[in-house]
Amino acid sequence: MSLARHVDPDQIIQALHHDPSRAHKHHVRTDGAISTITPYSSRYASQQEISKFKIPKEGASADAVHQMLKDELDLDGRPNLNLASFVGTYMEREAEALMVENLSKNMSDADEYPAMMAMHARCIISHLWGVQKGETAIGSATTGSSEAIHLGGLAMKRRWQEKRDAEGKDKTKPNIIMGSNAQVALEKFARYFEVEARILDVTEKSKYRLDPELVKKNIDENTIGVFVIMGSTYTGHYEPVEEISKILDEYEEKTGNDIPIHVDAASGGFIAPFTHARAGGPKWNFELPRVKSINTSGHKFGLVYAGVGWIIWRDEKFLPKHLIFELHYLGGTEESYTLNFSRPGAQIIAQYYNLIHLGFDGFRAIMENCLSNARLLSKSLEATGWYTCVSDIHRKNKDVINEEVETSANYIAGLPVVAFHLSDAFKKDYSHVKQESVSTLLRTRQYIIPNYPLPPKEEKTEILRVVVRESMSLDLLDRLITDIVTVTEQLMNSDPMDLSAFQPGATTIEKQHQSKGVDHANKHKAHRPMSKGVHRTVC
């Protein structure tokens, strides 16, 4: 058996690159001039590699640098085949053109770009989220849902502190409720803003989402609020906002403690309002008085490229005034409640473009298509007998009214997410096959489909997850299903001894159990600014 040792490729390249025997093969200019015929005739073709860690002494022509960087970026995955991400990877050419034309505009320069700021104000979509008559909704763009969640949580903490001050009570032990399926941004809020995170277990019984019964057992007078998720990043399930709201209503009747809800609708905020599945279903938005604020990501199902989120409070009284800064900057006066200052404005313009261009019917058609394709994928996987879906959007809604028309209303509501794992029968017949091998082999076909464990208490179950975005056409879906079947058959037909060399070591779960000093709750990640002006919409 050959000896195993670490090989440093950078060291090898550096040693051979400076080999004196190579010197006669290249003519190097010493006058500092930049001269190339093509990018591949520049010094970066073979004489010198692109500088990695410091600025080079001499510059290079734009076409050469562009080509070298482009070549390196070719090693990235294809964005449209990144089925792990909720973030959009497609926009129409007209929208892209608007973004390019406005890349240089800064959202912090409100006085200099009044037209852009007007568009920002028009994007406060409180009417889509059921804001009630007589309420003055207030909100803003953010860099994404992470910032929006921090702002929403901070507003809840400040309101709780103000109430405790007025009552002369201790305010040093605030806590907030969330499920263990929560995206890491929710935990970050608690840690960064010194709030005890009461992270409640999710189980198969609770459909891997926040359990109302556990909420009831864990709230007290120090609870500043409850984070409820409209679309779990693990399985796509909507959490029962209305049921939790009723529990908090009952608690207030008994104790007098008013605990608000912040809805993290990072993905669901642009799906639930448009799909038939939510029509007449359980309430989740400002129709519930206990829901004080909602966030969403424009760069997810708002169909904009990465860099924009939104947060809205149902009324301005729920955003403490001392959190809002009045800025006198560059000749203008504006109000600001953000964690960032300068930020690009192009995404705001693109968001407005989508709202106007698509309209309600356009958004509904896209979201219904996403859900339809996700259902087809789910049913196809289960039809093989090799896979079982943990997500439920392909399962019939028992309360369905119209069987003749096929819409999302016929099925359990949720995000267009397909979470699945190898079936028990498959595991019994092919015990030598590790599920993560499916993910690995699909990666060789350029699909990025993650394999990872469910939240704590359910982490013995690994899932593969596909996010069905707008750009998942029926043709691409057909190709994906075919490739999953092909890869699975390849693993089934592999010799166990050969396969053991391909998939050595522990499973994903076993590796996590072996890892010491790592907080499991912070290991899961499912990808997630109030702009410089704070805008109000009176309904």
Coordinates of C-alpha atoms in Angstrom, one line a residue:
M1 CA 0.0 0.0 0.0
S2 CA 1.4 3.4 -0.9
L3 CA 2.1 6.0 1.8
A4 CA -0.5 8.7 2.2
R5 CA 0.7 12.3 2.8
H6 CA -0.6 15.8 2.3
V7 CA 0.2 17.4 -1.1
D8 CA 0.2 21.2 -1.3
P9 CA -0.6 22.1 -4.9
D10 CA 0.2 25.8 -4.4
Q11 CA 3.7 24.9 -3.2
I12 CA 4.3 22.6 -6.2
I13 CA 3.1 25.2 -8.7
Q14 CA 5.2 27.9 -7.1
A15 CA 8.4 25.8 -7.1
L16 CA 8.0 24.7 -10.8
H17 CA 6.8 28.1 -11.9
H18 CA 10.1 29.8 -10.8
D19 CA 12.2 27.0 -12.3
P20 CA 15.1 28.8 -14.1
S21 CA 14.9 26.3 -17.0
R22 CA 11.5 27.9 -18.0
A23 CA 12.9 31.4 -18.2
H24 CA 13.9 31.3 -21.9
K25 CA 10.4 30.4 -23.0
H26 CA 8.9 33.8 -22.1
H27 CA 9.7 37.3 -23.0
V28 CA 8.7 39.6 -20.1
R29 CA 8.3 43.3 -20.5
T30 CA 10.2 45.4 -17.9
D31 CA 8.9 48.9 -18.8
G32 CA 5.7 48.4 -16.8
A33 CA 3.6 48.8 -20.0
I34 CA 0.3 46.9 -20.4
S35 CA 0.1 45.3 -23.8
T36 CA -1.9 42.3 -24.9
I37 CA -3.3 41.0 -28.2
T38 CA -5.8 38.7 -26.5
P39 CA -6.4 37.9 -22.8
Y40 CA -4.4 34.6 -23.3
S41 CA -1.4 36.4 -24.6
S42 CA -1.1 38.5 -21.4
R43 CA 1.3 37.6 -18.6
Y44 CA -1.6 36.0 -16.7
A45 CA -1.8 33.2 -19.3
S46 CA 1.3 31.3 -18.1
Q47 CA 3.9 33.6 -16.7
Q48 CA 2.0 34.9 -13.6
E49 CA -1.1 33.7 -11.8
I50 CA -3.9 36.1 -10.8
S51 CA -3.0 37.7 -7.5
K52 CA -4.8 36.0 -4.7
F53 CA -4.0 37.8 -1.5
K54 CA -2.5 41.2 -2.3
I55 CA -2.7 43.9 -4.9
P56 CA -0.2 43.3 -7.7
K57 CA 2.5 46.0 -8.4
E58 CA 1.5 46.3 -12.1
G59 CA -2.0 46.3 -13.5
A60 CA -3.4 44.4 -16.5
S61 CA -5.7 45.2 -19.3
A62 CA -9.4 45.0 -18.6
D63 CA -10.1 42.3 -21.2
A64 CA -7.4 40.0 -19.7
V65 CA -8.6 40.4 -16.1
H66 CA -12.2 40.0 -17.2
Q67 CA -11.4 36.7 -19.0
M68 CA -9.2 35.3 -16.2
L69 CA -11.9 36.0 -13.6
K70 CA -14.6 34.7 -15.9
D71 CA -12.6 31.5 -16.4
E72 CA -12.2 31.0 -12.6
L73 CA -15.9 31.6 -12.0
D74 CA -16.8 28.9 -14.5
L75 CA -15.9 26.5 -11.7
D76 CA -19.0 27.7 -9.8
G77 CA -22.2 25.7 -10.0
R78 CA -25.0 26.7 -12.3
P79 CA -27.4 29.1 -10.4
N80 CA -30.5 27.6 -12.0
L81 CA -29.5 24.1 -10.9
N82 CA -28.8 25.2 -7.3
L83 CA -31.9 23.5 -6.0
A84 CA -30.8 24.1 -2.4
S85 CA -31.4 27.8 -2.4
F86 CA -34.6 29.8 -1.9
V87 CA -33.0 32.8 -3.5
G88 CA -34.1 33.6 -7.1
T89 CA -31.7 33.1 -10.0
Y90 CA -33.9 34.4 -12.8
M91 CA -35.2 37.9 -13.8
E92 CA -36.5 39.1 -17.1
R93 CA -34.2 41.1 -19.3
E94 CA -36.2 44.3 -18.8
A95 CA -35.8 44.0 -15.0
E96 CA -32.1 43.2 -15.4
A97 CA -31.8 46.3 -17.6
L98 CA -33.4 48.5 -14.9
M99 CA -31.1 47.1 -12.3
V100 CA -27.9 47.8 -14.4
E101 CA -29.1 51.3 -15.2
N102 CA -29.5 52.0 -11.5
L103 CA -26.6 50.1 -10.0
S104 CA -24.9 53.3 -8.9
K105 CA -27.9 54.6 -6.8
N106 CA -27.5 54.5 -3.1
M107 CA -30.6 54.0 -0.9
S108 CA -29.1 56.2 1.8
D109 CA -29.2 59.2 -0.6
A110 CA -33.0 59.7 -0.3
D111 CA -32.9 63.4 -1.2
E112 CA -30.8 62.8 -4.3
Y113 CA -33.0 60.0 -5.6
P114 CA -36.6 61.0 -4.9
A115 CA -38.1 58.8 -7.7
M116 CA -36.4 55.7 -6.4
M117 CA -37.6 56.5 -2.8
A118 CA -41.1 56.9 -4.1
M119 CA -41.0 53.5 -5.7
H120 CA -39.7 52.2 -2.4
A121 CA -42.7 53.6 -0.6
R122 CA -45.1 52.0 -3.1
C123 CA -43.6 48.5 -2.3
I124 CA -45.0 48.5 1.2
I125 CA -47.4 45.7 0.5
S126 CA -49.4 45.8 3.7
H127 CA -52.7 45.4 1.8
L128 CA -51.5 41.9 0.7
W129 CA -51.0 41.0 4.3
G130 CA -54.5 42.0 5.5
V131 CA -53.8 45.3 7.3
Q132 CA -57.0 46.5 8.9
K133 CA -59.0 49.7 8.1
G134 CA -57.8 52.6 10.2
E135 CA -54.4 51.3 10.8
T136 CA -51.3 53.1 9.5
A137 CA -48.9 50.5 8.3
I138 CA -45.2 51.3 8.5
G139 CA -42.3 49.5 7.0
S140 CA -39.3 49.5 4.8
A141 CA -36.9 47.5 2.6
T142 CA -34.0 45.7 4.2
T143 CA -31.0 43.8 2.8
G144 CA -32.9 40.6 3.4
S145 CA -35.1 38.8 5.9
S146 CA -32.2 38.4 8.4
E147 CA -32.0 42.2 9.0
A148 CA -35.8 42.4 8.9
I149 CA -36.1 39.8 11.7
H150 CA -33.6 41.6 13.8
L151 CA -35.6 44.9 13.4
G152 CA -38.9 43.1 14.2
G153 CA -37.4 41.4 17.2
L154 CA -35.8 44.6 18.5
A155 CA -39.1 46.5 18.3
M156 CA -40.8 43.7 20.3
K157 CA -38.1 43.9 22.9
R158 CA -38.3 47.7 23.3
R159 CA -42.1 47.6 23.6
W160 CA -41.8 44.9 26.3
Q161 CA -39.1 47.0 28.1
E162 CA -41.3 50.1 28.0
K163 CA -44.2 48.3 29.4
R164 CA -42.1 46.8 32.2
D165 CA -40.7 50.2 33.0
A166 CA -44.3 51.7 33.3
E167 CA -45.3 48.8 35.6
G168 CA -42.1 49.2 37.7
K169 CA -41.1 45.5 37.0
D170 CA -37.8 43.9 36.3
K171 CA -36.7 43.9 32.6
T172 CA -33.5 42.0 32.7
K173 CA -34.7 38.6 31.7
P174 CA -36.5 38.9 28.3
N175 CA -37.1 35.7 26.4
I176 CA -38.5 34.8 22.9
I177 CA -40.1 31.7 21.6
M178 CA -39.2 29.9 18.4
G179 CA -39.1 26.3 17.0
S180 CA -35.9 24.4 16.6
N181 CA -36.6 24.5 12.8
A182 CA -36.0 28.3 12.9
Q183 CA -33.6 29.8 10.4
V184 CA -30.4 30.9 12.0
A185 CA -31.3 34.6 11.7
L186 CA -33.9 34.2 14.5
E187 CA -31.3 32.7 16.8
K188 CA -28.8 35.5 15.9
F189 CA -31.4 38.1 17.0
A190 CA -31.6 36.5 20.4
R191 CA -27.9 36.2 20.8
Y192 CA -26.9 39.6 19.4
F193 CA -29.7 41.5 21.3
E194 CA -29.4 39.6 24.6
V195 CA -32.7 37.8 24.7
E196 CA -33.1 34.3 26.0
A197 CA -33.9 32.0 23.0
R198 CA -36.5 29.4 24.1
I199 CA -36.0 27.0 21.2
L200 CA -38.8 24.4 21.3
D201 CA -38.5 21.0 19.9
V202 CA -40.3 20.1 16.7
T203 CA -41.4 16.5 16.0
E204 CA -43.0 14.4 13.4
K205 CA -46.2 14.8 15.3
S206 CA -46.0 18.6 15.1
K207 CA -45.1 18.2 11.4
Y208 CA -41.6 19.5 12.1
R209 CA -42.9 22.9 13.0
L210 CA -43.5 25.0 16.1
D211 CA -45.8 23.0 18.5
P212 CA -48.6 25.1 20.0
E213 CA -48.8 23.0 23.1
L214 CA -45.1 23.7 23.8
V215 CA -45.7 27.4 23.2
K216 CA -48.4 27.3 25.9
K217 CA -46.0 25.7 28.4
N218 CA -43.0 28.0 27.8
I219 CA -44.5 31.5 27.7
D220 CA -44.4 33.8 30.8
E221 CA -44.4 37.5 31.7
N222 CA -40.9 37.9 30.3
T223 CA -41.8 36.6 26.9
I224 CA -41.3 39.5 24.5
G225 CA -42.9 37.7 21.6
V226 CA -43.2 34.5 19.5
F227 CA -41.5 34.0 16.1
V228 CA -43.8 32.0 13.9
I229 CA -42.6 30.9 10.5
M230 CA -44.6 30.9 7.3
G231 CA -42.6 28.3 5.6
S232 CA -40.1 26.1 7.4
T233 CA -36.8 25.9 5.5
Y234 CA -36.6 22.2 6.3
T235 CA -39.9 20.9 5.0
G236 CA -41.8 23.9 3.7
H237 CA -44.6 23.6 6.3
Y238 CA -46.5 26.7 7.3
E239 CA -46.6 27.1 11.1
P240 CA -50.1 27.4 12.8
V241 CA -50.1 31.2 13.3
E242 CA -53.9 31.3 14.1
E243 CA -53.7 28.5 16.6
I244 CA -50.8 30.0 18.4
S245 CA -52.6 33.4 18.4
K246 CA -55.6 31.8 20.1
I247 CA -53.3 30.4 22.8
L248 CA -51.8 33.8 23.4
D249 CA -55.3 35.3 23.6
E250 CA -56.3 32.8 26.3
Y251 CA -53.0 33.5 28.1
E252 CA -53.7 37.3 28.1
E253 CA -57.2 36.8 29.4
K254 CA -55.8 34.8 32.4
T255 CA -52.7 36.8 33.2
G256 CA -53.0 40.2 31.5
N257 CA -49.7 39.6 29.6
D258 CA -50.0 40.7 26.0
I259 CA -47.5 38.7 23.9
P260 CA -47.2 39.7 20.3
I261 CA -46.4 37.5 17.2
H262 CA -43.8 38.3 14.6
V263 CA -44.3 36.3 11.4
D264 CA -41.2 35.3 9.6
A265 CA -42.6 35.0 6.1
A266 CA -39.2 35.1 4.3
S267 CA -40.6 32.8 1.6
G268 CA -44.3 32.5 2.4
G269 CA -44.9 36.2 2.4
F270 CA -44.9 36.2 -1.4
I271 CA -46.6 32.8 -1.8
A272 CA -49.5 32.7 0.7
P273 CA -51.3 35.9 -0.5
F274 CA -51.4 34.6 -4.1
T275 CA -52.2 30.9 -3.8
H276 CA -55.6 29.3 -3.7
A277 CA -54.4 27.1 -0.8
R278 CA -54.6 30.1 1.6
A279 CA -58.0 31.3 0.3
G280 CA -60.4 30.7 3.2
G281 CA -57.7 28.8 5.1
P282 CA -56.3 29.5 8.6
K283 CA -55.3 33.2 9.1
W284 CA -51.7 34.1 9.3
N285 CA -51.3 37.8 8.7
F286 CA -52.6 41.2 10.0
E287 CA -56.1 39.8 10.0
L288 CA -55.0 38.4 13.4
P289 CA -54.7 41.3 15.9
R290 CA -51.9 39.6 17.7
V291 CA -49.7 39.7 14.6
K292 CA -47.8 43.0 14.9
S293 CA -45.1 42.6 12.3
I294 CA -44.2 40.5 9.2
N295 CA -41.1 40.2 7.2
T296 CA -40.4 38.7 3.8
S297 CA -37.6 38.3 1.3
G298 CA -38.0 40.1 -2.1
H299 CA -35.1 38.0 -3.3
K300 CA -36.9 34.8 -2.7
F301 CA -40.4 34.4 -4.0
G302 CA -40.6 38.2 -4.6
L303 CA -38.6 37.2 -7.7
V304 CA -35.7 39.7 -7.3
Y305 CA -32.0 38.9 -7.3
A306 CA -30.3 38.7 -3.9
G307 CA -30.2 41.9 -1.7
V308 CA -33.7 42.9 -0.7
G309 CA -36.1 42.0 2.1
W310 CA -39.1 43.8 3.6
I311 CA -40.6 44.3 7.1
I312 CA -43.9 45.9 7.9
W313 CA -45.6 46.7 11.1
R314 CA -49.4 46.7 11.1
D315 CA -49.5 50.2 12.7
E316 CA -46.9 52.8 13.5
K317 CA -47.6 52.5 17.2
F318 CA -45.9 49.1 17.2
L319 CA -42.6 50.6 16.1
P320 CA -41.2 52.5 19.2
K321 CA -40.5 56.1 18.2
H322 CA -37.1 56.2 19.9
L323 CA -35.8 53.5 17.6
I324 CA -36.4 55.7 14.6
F325 CA -33.5 58.1 13.7
E326 CA -34.1 61.4 12.1
L327 CA -31.2 62.0 9.7
H328 CA -30.2 65.4 8.3
Y329 CA -27.9 64.2 5.5
L330 CA -26.9 65.7 2.2
G331 CA -29.5 68.5 2.4
G332 CA -32.5 66.4 3.2
T333 CA -34.2 65.1 6.3
E334 CA -35.4 61.5 6.5
E335 CA -36.4 58.9 9.1
S336 CA -34.4 55.6 9.4
Y337 CA -34.7 52.4 11.3
T338 CA -32.1 50.0 9.9
L339 CA -28.9 48.2 10.8
N340 CA -27.2 49.3 7.5
F341 CA -26.7 52.7 6.0
S342 CA -25.5 52.6 2.4
R343 CA -27.1 50.0 0.2
P344 CA -27.9 49.4 -3.5
G345 CA -31.3 50.7 -4.7
A346 CA -31.5 48.6 -7.8
Q347 CA -33.2 45.7 -6.1
I348 CA -36.0 48.1 -4.9
I349 CA -36.6 49.2 -8.4
A350 CA -36.7 45.6 -9.6
Q351 CA -39.2 44.7 -6.9
Y352 CA -41.5 47.5 -8.0
Y353 CA -41.1 46.3 -11.6
N354 CA -42.3 42.8 -10.6
L355 CA -45.3 44.1 -8.7
I356 CA -46.4 46.3 -11.5
H357 CA -45.5 44.0 -14.4
L358 CA -46.9 40.8 -13.0
G359 CA -49.8 42.1 -11.0
F360 CA -51.8 39.8 -8.7
D361 CA -52.7 37.4 -11.4
G362 CA -49.1 37.1 -12.7
F363 CA -47.8 36.3 -9.2
R364 CA -50.6 33.8 -8.6
A365 CA -49.8 32.0 -11.9
I366 CA -46.1 31.7 -11.0
M367 CA -46.7 30.5 -7.4
E368 CA -49.3 28.0 -8.6
N369 CA -46.9 26.7 -11.2
C370 CA -44.2 26.3 -8.6
L371 CA -46.5 24.4 -6.3
S372 CA -47.8 22.3 -9.2
N373 CA -44.3 21.3 -10.2
A374 CA -43.3 20.6 -6.6
R375 CA -46.4 18.3 -6.3
L376 CA -45.4 16.4 -9.5
L377 CA -41.8 15.9 -8.1
S378 CA -43.2 14.7 -4.8
K379 CA -45.6 12.2 -6.3
S380 CA -43.0 11.0 -8.8
L381 CA -40.5 10.3 -6.1
E382 CA -42.9 8.3 -4.0
A383 CA -44.2 6.5 -7.1
T384 CA -40.7 4.9 -7.4
G385 CA -41.1 3.2 -4.0
W386 CA -37.6 4.3 -3.2
Y387 CA -38.4 7.6 -1.6
T388 CA -40.8 9.0 1.1
C389 CA -41.6 12.7 1.2
V390 CA -41.6 14.5 4.5
S391 CA -43.1 17.6 3.0
D392 CA -46.9 17.5 2.6
I393 CA -47.9 19.9 -0.3
H394 CA -48.7 16.9 -2.5
R395 CA -51.2 15.4 0.0
K396 CA -54.9 16.1 -0.4
N397 CA -56.6 18.7 1.7
K398 CA -59.5 17.0 3.5
D399 CA -61.5 20.2 3.4
V400 CA -61.2 20.6 -0.4
I401 CA -64.4 22.0 -2.0
N402 CA -63.8 21.8 -5.7
E403 CA -62.3 18.5 -7.0
E404 CA -62.8 19.5 -10.6
V405 CA -60.3 22.4 -10.7
E406 CA -56.7 21.4 -9.9
T407 CA -55.1 24.2 -7.8
S408 CA -53.1 24.4 -4.6
A409 CA -56.4 24.6 -2.7
N410 CA -56.9 20.9 -3.2
Y411 CA -53.7 20.2 -1.2
I412 CA -52.1 21.0 2.1
A413 CA -50.7 24.5 2.1
G414 CA -47.0 25.1 2.2
L415 CA -43.9 26.3 0.3
P416 CA -43.0 24.6 -3.1
V417 CA -40.4 22.6 -1.2
V418 CA -39.9 18.8 -1.6
A419 CA -38.1 17.2 1.4
F420 CA -37.6 13.5 1.0
H421 CA -35.5 10.5 2.1
L422 CA -34.9 6.9 1.2
S423 CA -37.9 4.7 2.0
D424 CA -37.8 2.1 4.7
A425 CA -38.2 -0.6 2.1
F426 CA -35.2 0.7 0.1
K427 CA -33.0 0.9 3.2
K428 CA -33.9 -2.7 4.0
D429 CA -33.1 -4.0 0.5
Y430 CA -30.0 -1.7 -0.1
S431 CA -28.6 -1.1 3.4
H432 CA -25.2 -0.5 1.9
V433 CA -26.4 2.7 0.1
K434 CA -25.9 6.0 2.0
Q435 CA -28.4 8.7 1.2
E436 CA -25.8 11.4 0.9
S437 CA -24.4 9.4 -2.1
V438 CA -27.5 10.4 -4.0
S439 CA -26.7 14.1 -3.4
T440 CA -23.0 13.5 -4.4
L441 CA -23.9 11.8 -7.7
L442 CA -26.5 14.4 -8.6
R443 CA -23.7 17.0 -8.1
T444 CA -21.8 15.3 -10.9
R445 CA -24.8 16.2 -13.1
Q446 CA -24.6 19.8 -11.9
Y447 CA -27.6 19.7 -9.5
I448 CA -27.0 21.0 -6.0
I449 CA -29.4 19.1 -3.7
P450 CA -28.4 19.1 -0.1
N451 CA -28.6 16.1 2.2
Y452 CA -28.8 17.0 5.9
P453 CA -30.5 16.0 9.2
L454 CA -33.8 17.3 10.5
P455 CA -33.8 19.6 13.6
P456 CA -32.6 18.3 17.0
K457 CA -34.8 15.5 18.4
E458 CA -35.5 14.4 14.9
E459 CA -31.9 14.5 13.6
K460 CA -31.8 10.7 13.1
T461 CA -33.7 11.4 9.9
E462 CA -31.7 12.8 7.0
I463 CA -33.5 14.5 4.2
L464 CA -32.7 15.6 0.6
R465 CA -34.4 18.9 -0.2
V466 CA -35.4 20.5 -3.5
V467 CA -36.7 24.1 -3.6
V468 CA -38.9 24.5 -6.7
R469 CA -38.4 28.1 -7.9
E470 CA -40.0 30.0 -10.8
S471 CA -37.2 28.9 -13.1
M472 CA -37.9 25.2 -12.6
S473 CA -39.7 24.5 -15.9
L474 CA -41.6 21.3 -16.6
D475 CA -38.9 20.3 -19.0
L476 CA -36.2 20.8 -16.4
L477 CA -38.3 18.9 -13.8
D478 CA -38.7 16.0 -16.2
R479 CA -34.9 15.9 -16.6
L480 CA -34.4 16.1 -12.8
I481 CA -36.8 13.2 -12.1
T482 CA -35.1 11.1 -14.7
D483 CA -31.6 11.9 -13.3
I484 CA -32.7 11.1 -9.7
V485 CA -34.0 7.7 -10.9
T486 CA -30.9 7.1 -12.9
V487 CA -28.6 7.9 -10.0
T488 CA -30.6 5.8 -7.6
E489 CA -30.5 2.8 -9.9
Q490 CA -26.7 3.3 -10.3
L491 CA -26.3 3.0 -6.6
M492 CA -28.7 0.0 -6.4
N493 CA -26.7 -1.8 -9.1
S494 CA -23.3 -1.0 -7.6
D495 CA -21.2 -3.7 -5.9
P496 CA -21.3 -3.1 -2.2
M497 CA -17.5 -3.4 -2.0
D498 CA -17.0 -0.8 -4.8
L499 CA -19.6 1.4 -3.2
S500 CA -17.8 1.3 0.1
A501 CA -14.8 3.0 -1.5
F502 CA -17.0 5.7 -3.0
Q503 CA -18.8 6.5 0.2
P504 CA -16.3 5.9 3.0
G505 CA -16.6 7.0 6.6
A506 CA -19.5 8.1 8.6
T507 CA -22.9 9.4 7.4
T508 CA -23.8 13.1 7.6
I509 CA -25.5 12.5 10.9
E510 CA -22.7 10.4 12.4
K511 CA -20.2 13.1 11.4
Q512 CA -22.3 15.7 13.3
H513 CA -22.5 13.5 16.3
Q514 CA -18.7 13.0 16.2
S515 CA -18.1 16.8 15.9
K516 CA -17.2 18.2 19.3
G517 CA -17.8 21.8 20.5
V518 CA -20.2 22.6 17.6
D519 CA -23.7 23.9 18.4
H520 CA -25.9 21.7 16.2
A521 CA -28.7 24.3 16.2
N522 CA -26.3 26.7 14.5
K523 CA -25.1 24.2 11.8
H524 CA -28.3 24.3 9.7
K525 CA -28.5 27.1 7.3
A526 CA -31.3 27.9 4.8
H527 CA -30.5 30.9 2.8
R528 CA -32.1 34.5 3.9
P529 CA -32.5 46.5 5.0
M530 CA -35.9 49.1 6.5
S531 CA -34.5 51.4 3.9
K532 CA -33.2 54.8 4.5
G533 CA -36.7 56.1 4.5
V534 CA -39.5 54.8 6.8
H535 CA -42.7 55.0 4.9
R536 CA -46.3 54.8 6.1
T537 CA -49.4 53.6 4.2
V538 CA -52.8 54.5 5.7
C539 CA -55.5 51.9 5.0

